[in-house]
Tab-separated table of C-alpha atoms and ligand atoms in Angstrom:
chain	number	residue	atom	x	y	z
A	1452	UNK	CA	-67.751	72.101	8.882
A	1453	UNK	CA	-66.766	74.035	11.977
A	1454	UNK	CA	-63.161	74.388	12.843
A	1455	UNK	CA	-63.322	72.864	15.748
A	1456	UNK	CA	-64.958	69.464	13.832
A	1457	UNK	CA	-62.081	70.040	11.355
A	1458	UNK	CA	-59.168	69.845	13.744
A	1459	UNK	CA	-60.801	67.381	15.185
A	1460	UNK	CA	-60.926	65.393	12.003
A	1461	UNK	CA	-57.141	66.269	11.445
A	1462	UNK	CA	-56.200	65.556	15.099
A	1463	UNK	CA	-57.342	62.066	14.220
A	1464	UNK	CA	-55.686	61.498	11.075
A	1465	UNK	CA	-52.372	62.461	12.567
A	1466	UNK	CA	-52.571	60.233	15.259
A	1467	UNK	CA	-53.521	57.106	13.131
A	1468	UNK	CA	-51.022	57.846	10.660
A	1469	UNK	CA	-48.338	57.979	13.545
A	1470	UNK	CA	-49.809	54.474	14.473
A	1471	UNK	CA	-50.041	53.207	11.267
A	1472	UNK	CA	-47.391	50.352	10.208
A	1473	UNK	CA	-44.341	51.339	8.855
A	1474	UNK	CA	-43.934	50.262	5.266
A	1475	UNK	CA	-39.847	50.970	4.373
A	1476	UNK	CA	-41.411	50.985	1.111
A	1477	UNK	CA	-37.758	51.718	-1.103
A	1478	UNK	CA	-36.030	51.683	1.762
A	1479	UNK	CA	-32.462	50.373	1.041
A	1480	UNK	CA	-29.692	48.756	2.825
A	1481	UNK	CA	-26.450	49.552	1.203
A	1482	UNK	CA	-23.008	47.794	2.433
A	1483	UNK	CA	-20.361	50.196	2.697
A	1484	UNK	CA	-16.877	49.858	2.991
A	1485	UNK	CA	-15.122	51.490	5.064
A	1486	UNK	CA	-11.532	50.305	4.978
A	1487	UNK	CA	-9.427	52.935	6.580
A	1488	UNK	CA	-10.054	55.237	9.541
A	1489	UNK	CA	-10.045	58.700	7.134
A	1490	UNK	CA	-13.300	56.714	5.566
A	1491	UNK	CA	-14.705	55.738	8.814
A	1492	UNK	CA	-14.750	59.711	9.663
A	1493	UNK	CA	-16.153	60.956	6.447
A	1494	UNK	CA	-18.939	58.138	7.231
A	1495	UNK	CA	-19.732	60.432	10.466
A	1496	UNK	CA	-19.791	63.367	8.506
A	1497	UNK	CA	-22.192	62.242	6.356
A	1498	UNK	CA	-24.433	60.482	9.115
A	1499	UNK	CA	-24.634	63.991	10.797
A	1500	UNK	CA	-25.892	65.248	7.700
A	1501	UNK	CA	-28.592	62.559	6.914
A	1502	UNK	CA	-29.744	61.769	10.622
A	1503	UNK	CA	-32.320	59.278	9.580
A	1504	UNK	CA	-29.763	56.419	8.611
A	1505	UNK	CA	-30.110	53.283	10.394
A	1506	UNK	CA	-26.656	51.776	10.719
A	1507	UNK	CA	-27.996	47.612	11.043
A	1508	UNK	CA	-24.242	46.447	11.286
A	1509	UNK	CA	-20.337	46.909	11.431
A	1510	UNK	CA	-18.532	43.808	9.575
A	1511	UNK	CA	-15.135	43.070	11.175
A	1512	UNK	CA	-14.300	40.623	8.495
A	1513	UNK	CA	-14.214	43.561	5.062
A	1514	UNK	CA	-14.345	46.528	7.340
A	1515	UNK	CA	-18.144	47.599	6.321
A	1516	UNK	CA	-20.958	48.439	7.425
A	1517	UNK	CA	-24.593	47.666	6.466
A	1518	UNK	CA	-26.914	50.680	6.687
A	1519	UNK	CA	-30.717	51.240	5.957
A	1520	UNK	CA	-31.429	54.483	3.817
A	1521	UNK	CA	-34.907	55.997	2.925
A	1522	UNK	CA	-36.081	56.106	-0.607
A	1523	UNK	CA	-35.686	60.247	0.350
A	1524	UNK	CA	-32.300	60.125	1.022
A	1525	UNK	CA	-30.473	57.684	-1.132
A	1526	UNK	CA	-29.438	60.449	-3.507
A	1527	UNK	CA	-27.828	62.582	-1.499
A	1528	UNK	CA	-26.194	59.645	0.363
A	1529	UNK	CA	-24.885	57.455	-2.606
A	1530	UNK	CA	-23.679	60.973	-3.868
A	1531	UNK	CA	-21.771	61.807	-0.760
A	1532	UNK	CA	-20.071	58.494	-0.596
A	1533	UNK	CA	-18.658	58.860	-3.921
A	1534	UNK	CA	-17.498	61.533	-3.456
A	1535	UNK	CA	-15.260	60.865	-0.601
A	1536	UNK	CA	-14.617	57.903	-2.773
A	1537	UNK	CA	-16.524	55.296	-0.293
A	1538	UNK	CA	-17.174	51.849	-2.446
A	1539	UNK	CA	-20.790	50.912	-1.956
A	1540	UNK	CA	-23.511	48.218	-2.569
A	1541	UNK	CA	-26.651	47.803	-2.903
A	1542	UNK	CA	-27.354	44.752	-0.098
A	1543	UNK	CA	-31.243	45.138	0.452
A	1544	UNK	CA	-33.013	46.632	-2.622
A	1545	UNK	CA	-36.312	47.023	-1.143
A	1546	UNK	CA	-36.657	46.634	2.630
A	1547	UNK	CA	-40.606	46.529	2.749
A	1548	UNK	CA	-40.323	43.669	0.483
A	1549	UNK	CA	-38.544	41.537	2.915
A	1550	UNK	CA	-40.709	42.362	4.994
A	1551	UNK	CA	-43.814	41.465	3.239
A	1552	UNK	CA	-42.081	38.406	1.675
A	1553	UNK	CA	-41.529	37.000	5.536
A	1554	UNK	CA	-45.059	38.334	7.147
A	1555	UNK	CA	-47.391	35.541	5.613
A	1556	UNK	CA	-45.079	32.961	7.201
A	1557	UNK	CA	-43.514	34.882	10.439
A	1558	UNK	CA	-47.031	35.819	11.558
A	1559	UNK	CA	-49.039	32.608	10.432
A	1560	UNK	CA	-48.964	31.779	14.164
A	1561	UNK	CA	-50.707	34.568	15.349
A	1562	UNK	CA	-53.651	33.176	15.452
A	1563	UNK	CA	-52.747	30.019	17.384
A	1564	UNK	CA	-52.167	26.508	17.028
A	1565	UNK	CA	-48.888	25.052	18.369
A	1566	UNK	CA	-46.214	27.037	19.124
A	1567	UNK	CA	-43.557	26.266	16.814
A	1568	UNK	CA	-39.888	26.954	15.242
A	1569	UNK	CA	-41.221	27.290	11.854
A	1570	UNK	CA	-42.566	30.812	12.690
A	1571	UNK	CA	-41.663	33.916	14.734
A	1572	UNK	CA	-44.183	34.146	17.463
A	1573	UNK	CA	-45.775	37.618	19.264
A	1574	UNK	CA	-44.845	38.133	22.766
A	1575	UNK	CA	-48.402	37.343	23.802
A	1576	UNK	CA	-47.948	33.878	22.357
A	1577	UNK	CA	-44.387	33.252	23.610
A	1578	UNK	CA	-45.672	33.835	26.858
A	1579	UNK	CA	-48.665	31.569	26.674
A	1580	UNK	CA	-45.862	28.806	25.481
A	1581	UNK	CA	-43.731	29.487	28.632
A	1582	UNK	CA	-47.116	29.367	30.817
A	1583	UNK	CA	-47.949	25.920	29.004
A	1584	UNK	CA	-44.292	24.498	30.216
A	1585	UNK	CA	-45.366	25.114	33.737
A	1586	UNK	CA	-48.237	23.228	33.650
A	1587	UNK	CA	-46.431	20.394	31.730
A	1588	UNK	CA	-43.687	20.518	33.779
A	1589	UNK	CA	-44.718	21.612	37.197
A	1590	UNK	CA	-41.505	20.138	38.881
A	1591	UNK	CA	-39.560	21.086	36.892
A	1592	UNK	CA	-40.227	24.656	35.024
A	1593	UNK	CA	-41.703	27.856	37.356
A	1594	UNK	CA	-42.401	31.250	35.676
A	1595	UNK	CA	-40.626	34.210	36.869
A	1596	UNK	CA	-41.920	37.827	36.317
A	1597	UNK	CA	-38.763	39.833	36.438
A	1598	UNK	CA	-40.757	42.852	36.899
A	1599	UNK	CA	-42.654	44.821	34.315
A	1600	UNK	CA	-42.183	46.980	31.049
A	1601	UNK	CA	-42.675	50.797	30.220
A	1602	UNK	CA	-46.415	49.975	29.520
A	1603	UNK	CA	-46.864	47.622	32.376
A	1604	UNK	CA	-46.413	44.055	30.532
A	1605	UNK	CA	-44.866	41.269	32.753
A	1606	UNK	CA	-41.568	40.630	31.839
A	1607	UNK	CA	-41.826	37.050	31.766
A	1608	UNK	CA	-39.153	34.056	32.333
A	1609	UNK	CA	-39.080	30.722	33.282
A	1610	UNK	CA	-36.343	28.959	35.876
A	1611	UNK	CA	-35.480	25.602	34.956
A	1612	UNK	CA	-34.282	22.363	37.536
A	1613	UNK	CA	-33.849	19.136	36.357
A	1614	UNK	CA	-31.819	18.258	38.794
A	1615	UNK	CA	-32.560	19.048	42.358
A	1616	UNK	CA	-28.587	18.606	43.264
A	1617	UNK	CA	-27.823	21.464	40.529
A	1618	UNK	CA	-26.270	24.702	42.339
A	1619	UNK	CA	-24.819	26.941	39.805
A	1620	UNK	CA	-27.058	29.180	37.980
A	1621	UNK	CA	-27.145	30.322	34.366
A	1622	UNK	CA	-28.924	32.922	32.830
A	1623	UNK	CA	-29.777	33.038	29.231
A	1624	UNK	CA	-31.155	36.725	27.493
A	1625	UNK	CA	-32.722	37.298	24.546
A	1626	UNK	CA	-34.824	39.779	22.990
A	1627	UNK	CA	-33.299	42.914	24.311
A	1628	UNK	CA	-33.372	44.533	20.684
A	1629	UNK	CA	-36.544	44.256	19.807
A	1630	UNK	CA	-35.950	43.788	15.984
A	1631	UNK	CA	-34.005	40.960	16.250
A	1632	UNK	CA	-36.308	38.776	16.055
A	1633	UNK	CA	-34.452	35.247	15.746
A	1634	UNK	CA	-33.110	35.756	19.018
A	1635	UNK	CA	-36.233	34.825	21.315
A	1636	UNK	CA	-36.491	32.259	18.606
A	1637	UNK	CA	-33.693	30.692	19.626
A	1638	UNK	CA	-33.829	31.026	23.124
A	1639	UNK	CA	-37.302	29.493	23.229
A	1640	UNK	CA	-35.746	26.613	20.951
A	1641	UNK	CA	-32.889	26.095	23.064
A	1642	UNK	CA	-35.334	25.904	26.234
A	1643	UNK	CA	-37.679	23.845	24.247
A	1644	UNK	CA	-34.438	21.167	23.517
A	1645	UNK	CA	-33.333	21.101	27.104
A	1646	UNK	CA	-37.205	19.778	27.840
A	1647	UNK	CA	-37.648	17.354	24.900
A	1648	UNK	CA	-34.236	16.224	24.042
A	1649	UNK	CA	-33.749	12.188	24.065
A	1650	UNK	CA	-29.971	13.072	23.145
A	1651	UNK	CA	-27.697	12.449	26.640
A	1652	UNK	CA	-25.491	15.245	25.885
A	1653	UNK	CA	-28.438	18.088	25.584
A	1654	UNK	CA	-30.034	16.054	28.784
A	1655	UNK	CA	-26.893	16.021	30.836
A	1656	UNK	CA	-26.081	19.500	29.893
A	1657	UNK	CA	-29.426	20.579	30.733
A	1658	UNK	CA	-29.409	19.336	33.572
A	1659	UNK	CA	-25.801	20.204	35.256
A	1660	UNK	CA	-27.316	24.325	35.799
A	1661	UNK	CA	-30.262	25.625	36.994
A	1662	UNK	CA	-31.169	27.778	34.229
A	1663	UNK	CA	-32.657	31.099	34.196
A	1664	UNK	CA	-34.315	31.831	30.479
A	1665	UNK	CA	-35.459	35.255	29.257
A	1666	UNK	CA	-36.676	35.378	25.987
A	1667	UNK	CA	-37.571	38.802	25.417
A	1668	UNK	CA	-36.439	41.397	27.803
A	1669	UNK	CA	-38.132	43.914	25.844
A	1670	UNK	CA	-42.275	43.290	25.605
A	1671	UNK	CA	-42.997	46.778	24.405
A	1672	UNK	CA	-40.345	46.616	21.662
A	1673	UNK	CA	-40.984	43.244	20.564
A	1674	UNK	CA	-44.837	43.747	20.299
A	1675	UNK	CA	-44.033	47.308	18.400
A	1676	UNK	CA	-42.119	45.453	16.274
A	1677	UNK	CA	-45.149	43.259	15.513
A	1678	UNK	CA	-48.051	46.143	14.985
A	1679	UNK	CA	-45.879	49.081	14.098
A	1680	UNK	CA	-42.445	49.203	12.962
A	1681	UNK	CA	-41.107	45.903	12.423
A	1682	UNK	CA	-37.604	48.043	12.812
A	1683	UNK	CA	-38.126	49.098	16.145
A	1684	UNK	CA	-34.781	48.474	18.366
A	1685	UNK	CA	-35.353	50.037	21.612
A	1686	UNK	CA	-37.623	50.043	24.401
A	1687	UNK	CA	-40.632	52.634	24.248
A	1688	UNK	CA	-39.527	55.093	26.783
A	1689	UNK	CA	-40.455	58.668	25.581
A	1690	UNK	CA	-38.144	61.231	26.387
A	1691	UNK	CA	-39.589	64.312	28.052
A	1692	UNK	CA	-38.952	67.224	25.712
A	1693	UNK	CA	-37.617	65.293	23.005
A	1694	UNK	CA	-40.228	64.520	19.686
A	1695	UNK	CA	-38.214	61.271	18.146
A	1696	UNK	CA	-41.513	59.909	16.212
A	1697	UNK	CA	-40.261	61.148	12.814
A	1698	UNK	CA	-37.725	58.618	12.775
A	1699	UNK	CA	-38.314	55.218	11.846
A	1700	UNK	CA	-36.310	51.680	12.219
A	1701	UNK	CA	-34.035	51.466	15.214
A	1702	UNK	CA	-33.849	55.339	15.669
A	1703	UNK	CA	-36.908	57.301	17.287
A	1704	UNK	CA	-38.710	56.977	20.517
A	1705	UNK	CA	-37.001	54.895	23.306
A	1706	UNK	CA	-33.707	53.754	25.230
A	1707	UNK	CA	-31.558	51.513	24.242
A	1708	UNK	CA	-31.519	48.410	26.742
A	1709	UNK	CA	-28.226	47.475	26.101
A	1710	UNK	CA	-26.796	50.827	26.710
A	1711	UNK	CA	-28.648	51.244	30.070
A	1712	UNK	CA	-26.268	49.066	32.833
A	1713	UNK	CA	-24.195	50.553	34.971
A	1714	UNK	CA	-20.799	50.294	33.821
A	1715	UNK	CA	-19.280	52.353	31.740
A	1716	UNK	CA	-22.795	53.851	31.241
A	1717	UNK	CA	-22.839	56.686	28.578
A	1718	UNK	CA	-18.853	56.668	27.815
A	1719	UNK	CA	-18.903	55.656	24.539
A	1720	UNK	CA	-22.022	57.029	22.249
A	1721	UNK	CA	-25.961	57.173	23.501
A	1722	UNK	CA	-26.676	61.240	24.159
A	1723	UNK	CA	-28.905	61.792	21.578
A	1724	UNK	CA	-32.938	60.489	22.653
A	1725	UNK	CA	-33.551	59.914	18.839
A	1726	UNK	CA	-30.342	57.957	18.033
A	1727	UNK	CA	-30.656	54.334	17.322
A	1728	UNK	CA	-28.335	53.410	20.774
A	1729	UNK	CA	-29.510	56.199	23.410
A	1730	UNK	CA	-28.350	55.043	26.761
A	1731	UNK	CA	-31.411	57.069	28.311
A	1732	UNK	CA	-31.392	59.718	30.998
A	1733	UNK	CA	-29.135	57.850	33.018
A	1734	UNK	CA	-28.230	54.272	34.225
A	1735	UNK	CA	-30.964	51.637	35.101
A	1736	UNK	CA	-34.004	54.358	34.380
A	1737	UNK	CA	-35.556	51.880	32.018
A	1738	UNK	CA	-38.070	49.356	33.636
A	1739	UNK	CA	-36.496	46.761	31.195
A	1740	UNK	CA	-33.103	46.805	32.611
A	1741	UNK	CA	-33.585	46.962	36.100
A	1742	UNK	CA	-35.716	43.613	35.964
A	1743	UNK	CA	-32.641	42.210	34.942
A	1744	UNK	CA	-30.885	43.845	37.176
A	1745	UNK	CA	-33.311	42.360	40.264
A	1746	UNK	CA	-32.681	38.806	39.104
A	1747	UNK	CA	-28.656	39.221	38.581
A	1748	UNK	CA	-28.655	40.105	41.833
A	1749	UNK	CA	-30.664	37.351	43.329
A	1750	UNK	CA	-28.384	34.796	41.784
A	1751	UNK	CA	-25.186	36.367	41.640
A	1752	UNK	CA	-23.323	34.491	44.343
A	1753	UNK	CA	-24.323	31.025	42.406
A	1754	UNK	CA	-24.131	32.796	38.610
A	1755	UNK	CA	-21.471	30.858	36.511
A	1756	UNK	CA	-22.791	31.924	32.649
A	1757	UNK	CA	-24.736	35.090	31.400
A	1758	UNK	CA	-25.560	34.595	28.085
A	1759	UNK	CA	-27.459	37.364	25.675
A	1760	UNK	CA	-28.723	36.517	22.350
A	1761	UNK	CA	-28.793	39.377	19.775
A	1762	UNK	CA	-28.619	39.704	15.416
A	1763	UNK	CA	-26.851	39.578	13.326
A	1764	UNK	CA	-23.417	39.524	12.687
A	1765	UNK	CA	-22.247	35.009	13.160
A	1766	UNK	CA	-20.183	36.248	16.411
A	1767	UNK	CA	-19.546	35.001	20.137
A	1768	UNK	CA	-18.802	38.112	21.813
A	1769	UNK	CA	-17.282	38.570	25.358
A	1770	UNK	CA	-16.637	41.760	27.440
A	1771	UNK	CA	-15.684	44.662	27.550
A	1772	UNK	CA	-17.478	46.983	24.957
A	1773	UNK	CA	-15.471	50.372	26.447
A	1774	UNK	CA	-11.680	48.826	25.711
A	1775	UNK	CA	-9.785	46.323	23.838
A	1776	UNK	CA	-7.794	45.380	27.208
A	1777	UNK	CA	-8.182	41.966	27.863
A	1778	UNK	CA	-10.513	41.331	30.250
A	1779	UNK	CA	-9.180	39.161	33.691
A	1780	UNK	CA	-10.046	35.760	32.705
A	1781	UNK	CA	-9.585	36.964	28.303
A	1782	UNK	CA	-7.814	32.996	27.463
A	1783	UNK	CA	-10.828	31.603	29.465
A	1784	UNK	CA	-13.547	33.152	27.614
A	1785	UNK	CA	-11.185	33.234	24.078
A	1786	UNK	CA	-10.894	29.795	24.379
A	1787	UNK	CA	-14.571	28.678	24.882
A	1788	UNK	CA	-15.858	30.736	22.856
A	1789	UNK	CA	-13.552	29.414	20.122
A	1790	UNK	CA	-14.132	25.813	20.750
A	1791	UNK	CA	-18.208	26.757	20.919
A	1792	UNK	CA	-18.099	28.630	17.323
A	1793	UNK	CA	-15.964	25.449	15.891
A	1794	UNK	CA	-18.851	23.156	16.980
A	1795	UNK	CA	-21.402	25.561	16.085
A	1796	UNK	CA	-19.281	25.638	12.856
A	1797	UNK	CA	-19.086	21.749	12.371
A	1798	UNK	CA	-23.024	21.677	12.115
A	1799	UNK	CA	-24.005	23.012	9.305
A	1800	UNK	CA	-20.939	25.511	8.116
A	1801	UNK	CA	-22.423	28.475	9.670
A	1802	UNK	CA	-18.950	30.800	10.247
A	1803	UNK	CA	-18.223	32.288	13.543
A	1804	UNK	CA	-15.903	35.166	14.987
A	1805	UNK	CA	-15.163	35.564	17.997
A	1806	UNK	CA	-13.210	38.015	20.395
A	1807	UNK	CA	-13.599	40.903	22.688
A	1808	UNK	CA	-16.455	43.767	21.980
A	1809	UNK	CA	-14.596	46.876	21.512
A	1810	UNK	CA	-12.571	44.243	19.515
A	1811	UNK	CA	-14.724	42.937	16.833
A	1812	UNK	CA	-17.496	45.099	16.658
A	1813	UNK	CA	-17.459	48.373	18.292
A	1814	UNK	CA	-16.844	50.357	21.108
A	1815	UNK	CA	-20.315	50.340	23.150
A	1816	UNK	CA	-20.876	50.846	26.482
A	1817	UNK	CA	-23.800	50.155	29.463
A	1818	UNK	CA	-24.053	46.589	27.832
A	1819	UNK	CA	-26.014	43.971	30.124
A	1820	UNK	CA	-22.975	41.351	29.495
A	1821	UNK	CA	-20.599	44.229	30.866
A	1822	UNK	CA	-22.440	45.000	33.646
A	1823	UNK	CA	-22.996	41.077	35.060
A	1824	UNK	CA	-19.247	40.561	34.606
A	1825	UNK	CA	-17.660	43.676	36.432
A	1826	UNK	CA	-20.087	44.157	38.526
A	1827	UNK	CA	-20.695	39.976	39.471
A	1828	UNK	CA	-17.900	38.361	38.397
A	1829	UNK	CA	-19.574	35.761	36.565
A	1830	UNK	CA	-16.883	33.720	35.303
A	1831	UNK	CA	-17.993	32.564	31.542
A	1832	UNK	CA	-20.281	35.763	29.935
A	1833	UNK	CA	-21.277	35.818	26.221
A	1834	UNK	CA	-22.463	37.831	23.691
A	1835	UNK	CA	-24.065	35.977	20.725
A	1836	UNK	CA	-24.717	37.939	17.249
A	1837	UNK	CA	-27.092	35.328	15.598
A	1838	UNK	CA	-27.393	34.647	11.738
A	1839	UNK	CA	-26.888	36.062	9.304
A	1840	UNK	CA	-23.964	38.327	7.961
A	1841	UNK	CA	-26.583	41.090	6.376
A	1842	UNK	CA	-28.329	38.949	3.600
A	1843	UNK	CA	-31.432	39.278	5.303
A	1844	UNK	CA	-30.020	41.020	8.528
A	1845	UNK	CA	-32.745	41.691	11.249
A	1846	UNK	CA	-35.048	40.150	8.494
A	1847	UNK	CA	-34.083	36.381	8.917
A	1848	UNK	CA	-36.294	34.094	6.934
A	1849	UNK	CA	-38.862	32.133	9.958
A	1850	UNK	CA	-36.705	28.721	7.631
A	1851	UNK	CA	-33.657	29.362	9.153
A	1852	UNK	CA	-35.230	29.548	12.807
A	1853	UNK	CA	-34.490	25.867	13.454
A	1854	UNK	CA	-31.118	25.734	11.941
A	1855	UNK	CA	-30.216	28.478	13.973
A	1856	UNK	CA	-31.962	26.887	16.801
A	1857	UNK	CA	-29.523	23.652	16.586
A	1858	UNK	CA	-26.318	25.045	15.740
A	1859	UNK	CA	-26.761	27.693	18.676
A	1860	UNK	CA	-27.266	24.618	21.281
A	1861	UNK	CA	-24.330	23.123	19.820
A	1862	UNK	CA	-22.523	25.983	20.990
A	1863	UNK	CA	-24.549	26.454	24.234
A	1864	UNK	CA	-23.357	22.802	24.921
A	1865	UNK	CA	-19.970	23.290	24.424
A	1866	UNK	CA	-19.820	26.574	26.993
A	1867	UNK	CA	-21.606	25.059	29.651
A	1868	UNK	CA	-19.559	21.694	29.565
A	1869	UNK	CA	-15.898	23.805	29.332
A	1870	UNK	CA	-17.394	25.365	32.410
A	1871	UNK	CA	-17.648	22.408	34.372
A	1872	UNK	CA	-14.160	21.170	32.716
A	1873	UNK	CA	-12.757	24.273	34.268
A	1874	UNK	CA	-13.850	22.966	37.560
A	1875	UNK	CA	-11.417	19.690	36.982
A	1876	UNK	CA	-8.439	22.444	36.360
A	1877	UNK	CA	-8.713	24.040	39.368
A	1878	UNK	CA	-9.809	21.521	41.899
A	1879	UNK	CA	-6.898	21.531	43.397
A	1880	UNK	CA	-7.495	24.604	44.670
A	1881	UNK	CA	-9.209	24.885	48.208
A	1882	UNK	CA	-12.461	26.789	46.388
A	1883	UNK	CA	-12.561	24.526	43.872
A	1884	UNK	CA	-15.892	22.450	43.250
A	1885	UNK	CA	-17.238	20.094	40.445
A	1886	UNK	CA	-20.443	19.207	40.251
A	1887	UNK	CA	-20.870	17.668	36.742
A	1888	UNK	CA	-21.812	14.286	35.913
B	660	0X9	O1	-24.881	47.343	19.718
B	660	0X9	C1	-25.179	46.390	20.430
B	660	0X9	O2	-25.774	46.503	21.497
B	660	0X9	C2	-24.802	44.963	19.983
B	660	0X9	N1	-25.010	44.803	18.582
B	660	0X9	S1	-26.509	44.799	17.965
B	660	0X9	O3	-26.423	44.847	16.527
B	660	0X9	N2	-27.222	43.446	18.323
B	660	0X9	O4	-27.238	45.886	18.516
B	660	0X9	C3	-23.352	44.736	20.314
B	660	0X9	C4	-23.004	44.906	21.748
B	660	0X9	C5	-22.539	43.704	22.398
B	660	0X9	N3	-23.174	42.546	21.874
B	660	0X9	C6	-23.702	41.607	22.631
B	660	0X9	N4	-23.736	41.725	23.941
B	660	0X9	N5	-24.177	40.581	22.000
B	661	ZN	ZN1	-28.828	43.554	19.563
C-alpha cells in the first residue's frame, strides 16, 4: 500500500471515530458531598487534576454535587476524595446504560407518526410539529425564525394570540443546554395545552399574553445530542486555536449559551474553550444568543415574563447569578415563585426550591434570565431546573415527560395569573393597567 493510500486510510478512520456516537460505556456519576467550604476547595483541586469530569449538578438541599467520571479516571478520583475525606456515592453506575435503556423509547419517534409526549423528539421533528400548528391554527399561531445557528439551522419559534385584545408579551425558552432534553419537552407540552385545553383556567391563562415560545434555542446542540454525544451541553462553536474534541459530555467543543449575555459576562467562571460553561470569546458572539437577543428587543417595551426551561435540579430560579443581593423587585419574584412550586407541588408531590441563583445553585454569570431583567426590566423572570434531583439527571425517562409536562403548567399558571394580580395592587397608581379577564 503506498503511504499516501495509508494515511489516507488512517485520515478516515480518525475522522469517523471522532463522529462516531459516544458510548459513556462505565461512565459513572458519583454524588459527592461537599458539606463545608475546605471540601468544596479540595473538590477544585482535584477537578484541575482530572479535567475530564463533568460536574451534572450542585444540590442546595445536602450540599453535593453530582458528577460524571470516565471508567479511566474513577480510580484516581474515588482515591483522591478519600483522601481528603470527601463522602461519596455511587448515583449512576453505568451511564451508557441509561442511555441505551431510554433510546428504544426516546427515539421511537424518529421516524414519524404523531408528535407526542410519550417520546423525546429530534429538532427536525419538533419543528415540523410547530410548522403543523400554523397550518392548524393560522389565526392564531405564526412561526418566527429568530435567526439561525452556528451551522445555519433556523432557529425556530412560534408567537401565539388568542386574544386579539392581549398586549403584554411573554416569552418562554427552552432548550438552551442541549442535553437537557425534557426541557423542549415541556415547552412543546405546555404550548400544546394552551392550544387543546377544554380546562377555563389553562384557556384564560393562555389567552391573557401573547406568548412567544422557543423550544430549543440550541439546534446544533440538540441534534448533536441526538447523532453524537447524547451529553453534549453547549452550542458547536469551535474555538480557533483551541482542540476541545477529546472531551466528551458537556465539556469539549462549543460556548455555553447561557454564559454568553451581556451582563456580568465572564465574571464568574467560563475562560477555558474546553470547560463545560465557556462563556465564548466574548458577549453575544454565538449565533444562538443573539437570536434571542433580536426578539428581546423587539418586545421589550410590552415583555412582562421571561421564562427559561433547563434540568435538573426541582427549582424556580430568579436573578441574579453574579450576587446573592436581592434583586429590586426579590418579594415579587420570592413570592410567585413560591406560590408556583406549592401548586406545582400539590400535583403530584414533585418538591420544589426556590430562591435567587447565586443563592441556590451557584454563582454563574452571562445567563439569558440575567440579561432580559437588567437589561429590560421585565418584571416577573424565571429560571426553571426541571425533574429530577439526579436519579436519572439529564437522562429523564421519555414516562415522566407528561408528568412533568402538567405539573410545569400548573406552575406556569400560577406566574402568569400573580402577574395580572399584581396589576390589581398597583392600579392605583397612574401607570397601572389590568388587562385580565
Ligand atoms: O449553569 C446553568 O446555566 C444553569 N444550570 S444547568 O444545570 N441547567 O446548566 C443554572 C443557571 C441559571 N438557571 C436558569 N436560568 N435556569
Ligand atoms: Zn441548563
Amino acid at each position: 500500500m503506498t503511504s499516501f493510500l495509508h494515511l489516507v486510510i488512517i485520515n478516515f478512520v480518525v475522522i469517523c471515530s471522532s463522529r462516531a456516537y459516544v458510548t459513556y460505556d462505565n461512565y459513572k456519576v458519583y454524588r459527592v458531598y461537599l458539606d463545608s467550604p475546605g471540601k468544596v476547595n479540595r473538590f477544585s483541586k482535584i477537578h484541575k487534576l482530572i479535567p475530564n469530569l463533568d460536574v451534572w449538578n450542585e444540590n442546595v438541599a445536602d450540599k453535593s454535587i453530582d458528577v460524571m467520571v470516565p471508567p479511566e479516571d474513577q480510580d484516581e478520583f474515588t482515591d483522591s476524595l478519600s483522601s481528603y475525606r470527601i463522602q461519596q456515592e455511587v448515583f449512576i453506575s453505568n451511564v451508557a446504560e441509561l442511555i441505551e435503556k431510554y433510546s428504544e423509547a426516546s427515539y421511537s419517534n424518529r421516524l414519524g407518526g404523531e408528535f407526542n409526549w410519550t417520546s423525546y423528539h429530534t429538532y427536525e421533528q419538533i419543528v415540523g410539529w410547530l410548522e403543523s400548528l400554523t397550518q392548524t391554527y393560522p389565526e392564531k399561531v405564526t412561526k418566527v425564525v429568530l435567526g439561525k445557528s452556528h451551522y445555519g439551522v433556523d432557529i425556530v419559534g412560534v408567537k401565539l394570540v388568542l386574544n386579539p385584545n392581549a398586549t403584554r408579551v411573554a416569552i418562554v425558552e427552552g432548550g438552551i443546554h442541549a442535553r437537557e432534553w425534557i426541557a423542549p419537552a415541556t415547552v412543546t407540552y405546555i404550548l400544546n395545552a394552551f392550544l387543546t385545553s377544554g380546562l377555563e383556567r389553562v384557556r384564560n391563562v393562555a389567552e391573557s399574553m401573547i406568548w412567544y415560545f422557543v423550544p430549543s434555542l440550541n439546534p446544533d446542540g440538540y441534534n448533536r445530542t441526538f447523532h453524537e454525544d447524547r451529553l453534549h451541553r453547549k452550542n458547536l462553536q469551535v474555538v480557533n486555536g483551541s482542540n476541545c474534541s477529546y472531551f466528551t459530555g458537556g465539556n469539549g467543543i462549543g460556548t455555553d449559551l447561557n454564559r454568553n449575555f451581556d451582563y456580568m459576562w465572564i465574571e464568574a467562571d467560563g475562560e477555558s474553550p474546553c470547560s463545560v460553561a465557556y462563556a465564548g470569546p466574548e458577549p453575544f458572539s454565538a449565533p444562538e444568543t443573539r437570536a434571542m437577543k433580536a426578539l428581546v428587543e423587539q418586545v421589550s417595551d410590552s415583555l412582562d415574563l421571561y421564562i427559561c426551561f433547563h434540568s435538573f435540579g426541582q427549582l424556580v430560579l430568579f436573578p441574579y447569578g453574579h450576587t446573592t443581593d436581592p434583586v429590586d423587585n426579590y418579594y415579587e419574584q420570592y413570592a410567585i415563585a413560591r406560590m408556583a412550586a406549592d401548586e406545582l407541588e400539590a400535583y403530584n408531590g414533585t418538591e420544589y426550591f426556590v430562591g435567587n441563583i447565586a443563592e441556590i445553585i451557584y454563582v454563574a454569570t452571562g445567563g439569558s434570565l440575567d440579561w432580559v431583567k437588567a437589561t429590560h426590566g421585565t418584571r416577573l423572570t424565571y429560571g426553571f431546573e426541571l425533574r429530577d434531583q439526579g436519579q436519572y439527571g439529564f437522562l429523564l425517562p421519555p414516562d415522566q415527560i407528561i408528568d412533568t409536562g402538567e405539573e410545569t403548567l400548573n406552575a406556569v399558571m400560577v406566574l402568569v395569573e400573580q402577574l395580572f394580580r399584581l396589576d390589581l395592587l398597583t392600579f392605583t397608581h397612574p401607570s397601572g393597567q389590568g388587562s385580565f379577564t
